[in-house]
Tab-separated table of C-alpha atoms in Angstrom:
chain	number	residue	atom	x	y	z
A	63	MET	CA	-44.224	51.764	13.144
A	64	THR	CA	-42.328	54.270	15.251
A	65	SER	CA	-38.739	55.128	14.512
A	66	LYS	CA	-37.654	53.495	17.797
A	67	ALA	CA	-39.410	50.281	16.764
A	68	ARG	CA	-37.765	50.397	13.310
A	69	ILE	CA	-34.328	50.882	14.888
A	70	ALA	CA	-34.962	47.967	17.265
A	71	LEU	CA	-36.150	45.771	14.373
A	72	ILE	CA	-33.131	46.667	12.227
A	73	GLY	CA	-30.792	46.039	15.176
A	74	THR	CA	-32.351	42.630	15.857
A	75	ALA	CA	-32.208	41.654	12.171
A	76	THR	CA	-28.561	42.740	11.975
A	77	LEU	CA	-27.703	40.710	15.075
A	78	LEU	CA	-29.466	37.609	13.711
A	79	LEU	CA	-27.808	37.891	10.295
A	80	GLY	CA	-24.399	38.377	11.910
A	81	SER	CA	-24.924	35.332	14.137
A	82	ALA	CA	-26.006	33.232	11.164
A	83	PHE	CA	-22.883	34.308	9.248
A	84	VAL	CA	-20.603	33.337	12.165
A	85	VAL	CA	-22.287	29.940	12.548
A	86	ALA	CA	-22.131	29.276	8.781
A	87	THR	CA	-18.485	30.325	8.611
A	88	ARG	CA	-17.531	28.100	11.539
A	89	ALA	CA	-19.367	25.167	9.992
A	90	GLY	CA	-17.484	25.564	6.725
A	91	ASP	CA	-20.641	26.674	4.939
A	92	GLY	CA	-19.061	29.830	3.574
A	93	PRO	CA	-17.982	30.363	-0.030
A	94	ARG	CA	-16.932	27.194	-1.854
A	95	ASP	CA	-13.780	26.581	-3.836
A	96	GLY	CA	-13.733	24.817	-7.210
A	97	GLN	CA	-13.803	21.380	-5.556
A	98	GLY	CA	-16.878	22.027	-3.420
A	99	PHE	CA	-14.973	22.549	-0.178
A	100	GLY	CA	-15.522	25.583	1.997
A	101	ARG	CA	-12.555	27.930	1.842
A	102	GLY	CA	-10.776	27.671	5.169
A	103	GLY	CA	-13.257	24.930	6.067
A	104	SER	CA	-12.856	21.502	7.518
A	105	GLU	CA	-9.592	19.639	7.138
A	106	ILE	CA	-11.550	16.583	8.318
A	107	GLN	CA	-13.986	16.707	5.385
A	108	ARG	CA	-11.250	17.436	2.889
A	109	GLY	CA	-9.003	14.700	4.304
A	110	LEU	CA	-11.696	12.065	3.865
A	111	ALA	CA	-12.358	13.244	0.320
A	112	LEU	CA	-8.671	13.293	-0.636
A	113	SER	CA	-7.682	9.784	0.388
A	114	PRO	CA	-7.052	7.844	-2.837
A	115	VAL	CA	-7.552	4.487	-1.099
A	116	LYS	CA	-10.333	2.875	0.917
A	117	LEU	CA	-9.741	3.422	4.621
A	118	ASN	CA	-10.077	0.861	7.391
A	119	LEU	CA	-11.636	2.946	10.182
A	120	HIS	CA	-12.389	-0.034	12.451
A	121	GLY	CA	-11.102	0.787	15.944
A	122	LYS	CA	-9.621	4.096	14.778
A	123	ASN	CA	-10.439	7.719	15.485
A	124	ARG	CA	-12.200	8.828	12.265
A	125	ASP	CA	-11.380	12.511	12.703
A	126	LEU	CA	-7.724	11.779	13.441
A	127	VAL	CA	-7.502	9.532	10.357
A	128	ALA	CA	-9.119	12.284	8.264
A	129	LEU	CA	-6.746	14.944	9.605
A	130	GLY	CA	-3.826	12.626	8.842
A	131	SER	CA	-5.113	12.197	5.298
A	132	TYR	CA	-5.315	15.964	4.921
A	133	ILE	CA	-1.709	16.344	6.095
A	134	VAL	CA	-0.388	13.461	3.956
A	135	ASN	CA	-2.382	14.246	0.802
A	136	ALA	CA	-2.779	18.047	0.853
A	137	GLN	CA	0.222	19.351	2.770
A	138	GLY	CA	3.005	16.798	3.071
A	139	GLY	CA	3.319	15.616	-0.524
A	140	CYS	CA	4.127	12.124	0.788
A	141	ASN	CA	2.886	10.459	-2.413
A	142	ASP	CA	5.576	12.138	-4.505
A	143	CYS	CA	8.414	10.335	-2.726
A	144	HIS	CA	6.706	7.249	-1.312
A	145	SER	CA	4.639	5.951	-4.263
A	146	CYS	CA	6.063	4.260	-7.323
A	147	PRO	CA	4.576	5.386	-9.625
A	148	SER	CA	2.967	8.432	-8.038
A	149	TYR	CA	0.137	8.786	-10.567
A	150	GLU	CA	-2.035	6.508	-12.641
A	151	PRO	CA	-0.647	6.089	-16.189
A	152	GLY	CA	-1.570	9.157	-18.249
A	153	HIS	CA	-2.708	11.132	-15.196
A	154	SER	CA	0.480	12.934	-14.112
A	155	PRO	CA	-0.332	16.609	-13.564
A	156	TYR	CA	3.170	17.416	-14.843
A	157	THR	CA	2.143	16.238	-18.308
A	158	GLY	CA	-1.362	17.693	-18.329
A	159	GLY	CA	-3.168	14.897	-16.471
A	160	ASP	CA	-5.700	15.274	-13.688
A	161	GLY	CA	-3.363	14.039	-10.917
A	162	ALA	CA	-5.165	10.754	-10.184
A	163	ILE	CA	-3.013	8.971	-7.597
A	164	ASP	CA	-1.812	5.410	-8.264
A	165	ALA	CA	-3.865	3.739	-5.515
A	166	GLU	CA	-2.385	0.278	-6.160
A	167	HIS	CA	1.091	1.399	-5.057
A	168	PHE	CA	0.047	4.230	-2.729
A	169	LEU	CA	2.822	5.011	-0.224
A	170	ALA	CA	4.539	1.655	-0.820
A	171	GLY	CA	7.966	3.248	-1.330
A	172	GLY	CA	10.537	2.165	-3.845
A	173	VAL	CA	11.455	5.554	-5.302
A	174	PRO	CA	15.250	5.889	-5.673
A	175	PHE	CA	17.062	9.062	-4.616
A	176	GLY	CA	20.684	8.335	-5.513
A	177	PRO	CA	21.796	5.579	-3.140
A	178	PHE	CA	18.627	5.928	-1.024
A	179	VAL	CA	15.220	4.358	-1.665
A	180	SER	CA	11.990	5.615	-0.138
A	181	ARG	CA	10.471	3.408	2.517
A	182	ASN	CA	7.167	1.568	2.326
A	183	LEU	CA	4.863	3.484	4.717
A	184	THR	CA	1.897	1.107	4.452
A	185	PRO	CA	0.911	-1.049	7.429
A	186	ASP	CA	2.750	-4.306	8.068
A	187	ASP	CA	1.005	-7.553	9.119
A	188	SER	CA	0.476	-6.149	12.623
A	189	GLY	CA	-1.072	-2.955	11.232
A	190	ARG	CA	1.877	-0.716	12.097
A	191	PRO	CA	2.775	1.880	9.437
A	192	ALA	CA	6.241	1.149	8.032
A	193	GLY	CA	6.458	-1.504	10.755
A	194	LEU	CA	6.968	1.215	13.365
A	195	SER	CA	5.276	1.853	16.682
A	196	LEU	CA	3.853	5.328	17.226
A	197	ASP	CA	6.848	6.230	19.421
A	198	GLU	CA	9.335	5.006	16.786
A	199	PHE	CA	7.475	6.882	14.059
A	200	MET	CA	7.379	10.130	16.029
A	201	SER	CA	11.035	9.784	16.986
A	202	ALA	CA	12.073	9.257	13.351
A	203	LEU	CA	10.151	12.349	12.254
A	204	ARG	CA	11.396	14.466	15.155
A	205	THR	CA	15.063	13.422	15.176
A	206	GLY	CA	15.712	11.920	11.748
A	207	HIS	CA	17.222	8.815	13.310
A	208	ASP	CA	16.729	5.897	10.940
A	209	PRO	CA	14.885	3.163	12.872
A	210	ASP	CA	16.424	0.460	10.656
A	211	ASN	CA	20.003	1.746	10.893
A	212	PRO	CA	20.811	2.940	14.419
A	213	GLY	CA	23.199	5.871	14.475
A	214	GLU	CA	22.335	6.985	10.930
A	215	LEU	CA	20.124	9.873	9.887
A	216	LEU	CA	17.444	9.752	7.223
A	217	GLN	CA	19.088	11.606	4.345
A	218	VAL	CA	16.246	12.422	1.951
A	219	MET	CA	13.224	12.487	4.266
A	220	PRO	CA	12.424	16.120	5.181
A	221	TRP	CA	12.250	15.289	8.894
A	222	PRO	CA	13.678	18.699	9.919
A	223	ILE	CA	10.436	20.220	8.587
A	224	TYR	CA	7.922	17.485	9.434
A	225	GLY	CA	9.391	17.188	12.928
A	226	LYS	CA	8.055	20.659	13.698
A	227	MET	CA	4.474	19.403	13.506
A	228	THR	CA	2.470	19.122	16.706
A	229	ASP	CA	2.192	15.773	18.470
A	230	ARG	CA	-1.472	15.684	17.412
A	231	ASP	CA	-0.532	16.168	13.747
A	232	LEU	CA	2.096	13.414	13.861
A	233	LYS	CA	-0.372	11.096	15.611
A	234	ALA	CA	-2.916	11.926	12.910
A	235	VAL	CA	-0.447	11.011	10.163
A	236	TYR	CA	0.324	7.738	11.960
A	237	GLU	CA	-3.400	6.991	12.410
A	238	TYR	CA	-4.016	7.644	8.700
A	239	LEU	CA	-1.089	5.441	7.654
A	240	SER	CA	-2.475	2.663	9.868
A	241	ALA	CA	-5.864	2.981	8.110
A	242	ILE	CA	-4.615	2.601	4.523
A	243	PRO	CA	-4.244	-0.824	2.895
A	244	HIS	CA	-0.877	-2.558	2.660
A	245	ALA	CA	0.687	-2.139	-0.776
A	246	GLU	CA	3.832	-3.120	-2.605
A	247	SER	CA	5.918	-0.814	-4.763
A	248	GLY	CA	5.623	-0.808	-8.507
A	249	THR	CA	8.693	-1.529	-10.634
A	250	GLU	CA	8.616	1.588	-12.824
A	251	CYS	CA	10.908	3.545	-10.492
A	252	GLY	CA	13.783	1.082	-10.462
A	253	GLY	CA	14.261	1.261	-6.701
A	254	GLY	CA	12.363	-1.813	-5.659
A	255	GLY	CA	10.208	-1.774	-2.552
A	256	GLU	CA	11.402	-1.837	1.015
């Protein structure tokens, strides 16, 4: 083989390997983390895997639900304030447990914060998360105005931070909350469910 042919062959092989790496990286097929997810990979895949409850995807955008799950369960920490109790008995990561979420009371509210009690975010009888329309939900997260108490601001909810999310992200959270089952708060927190 001539040196020109070798150079051409090496150049072609390098181009093919580089293309394969780009495609694999974009597909999330790169190096895996300890949970089997590609580092920097798909929020959609991770969101579906992270949901601690069975999802009702009928009539819903699967990818939007999955993105909402990723935001709620991997970024937003919603379970910590909106589930009572947050973890299955003996599973709290703060006492050495594996962090298994209490699916029975998932996002059903009832956690007291002084005079305030976290709201039940699960769908009502009409399927609306926390009983709110998408516009009401987005407004509450953008402005902090309490939909149940006009003129008052949500005092514990970190709406000044969550309100900076994109419209798509907020819609994804709403879509996820509409796909989870209705639940009632447990009694261990002493706040009752709203």
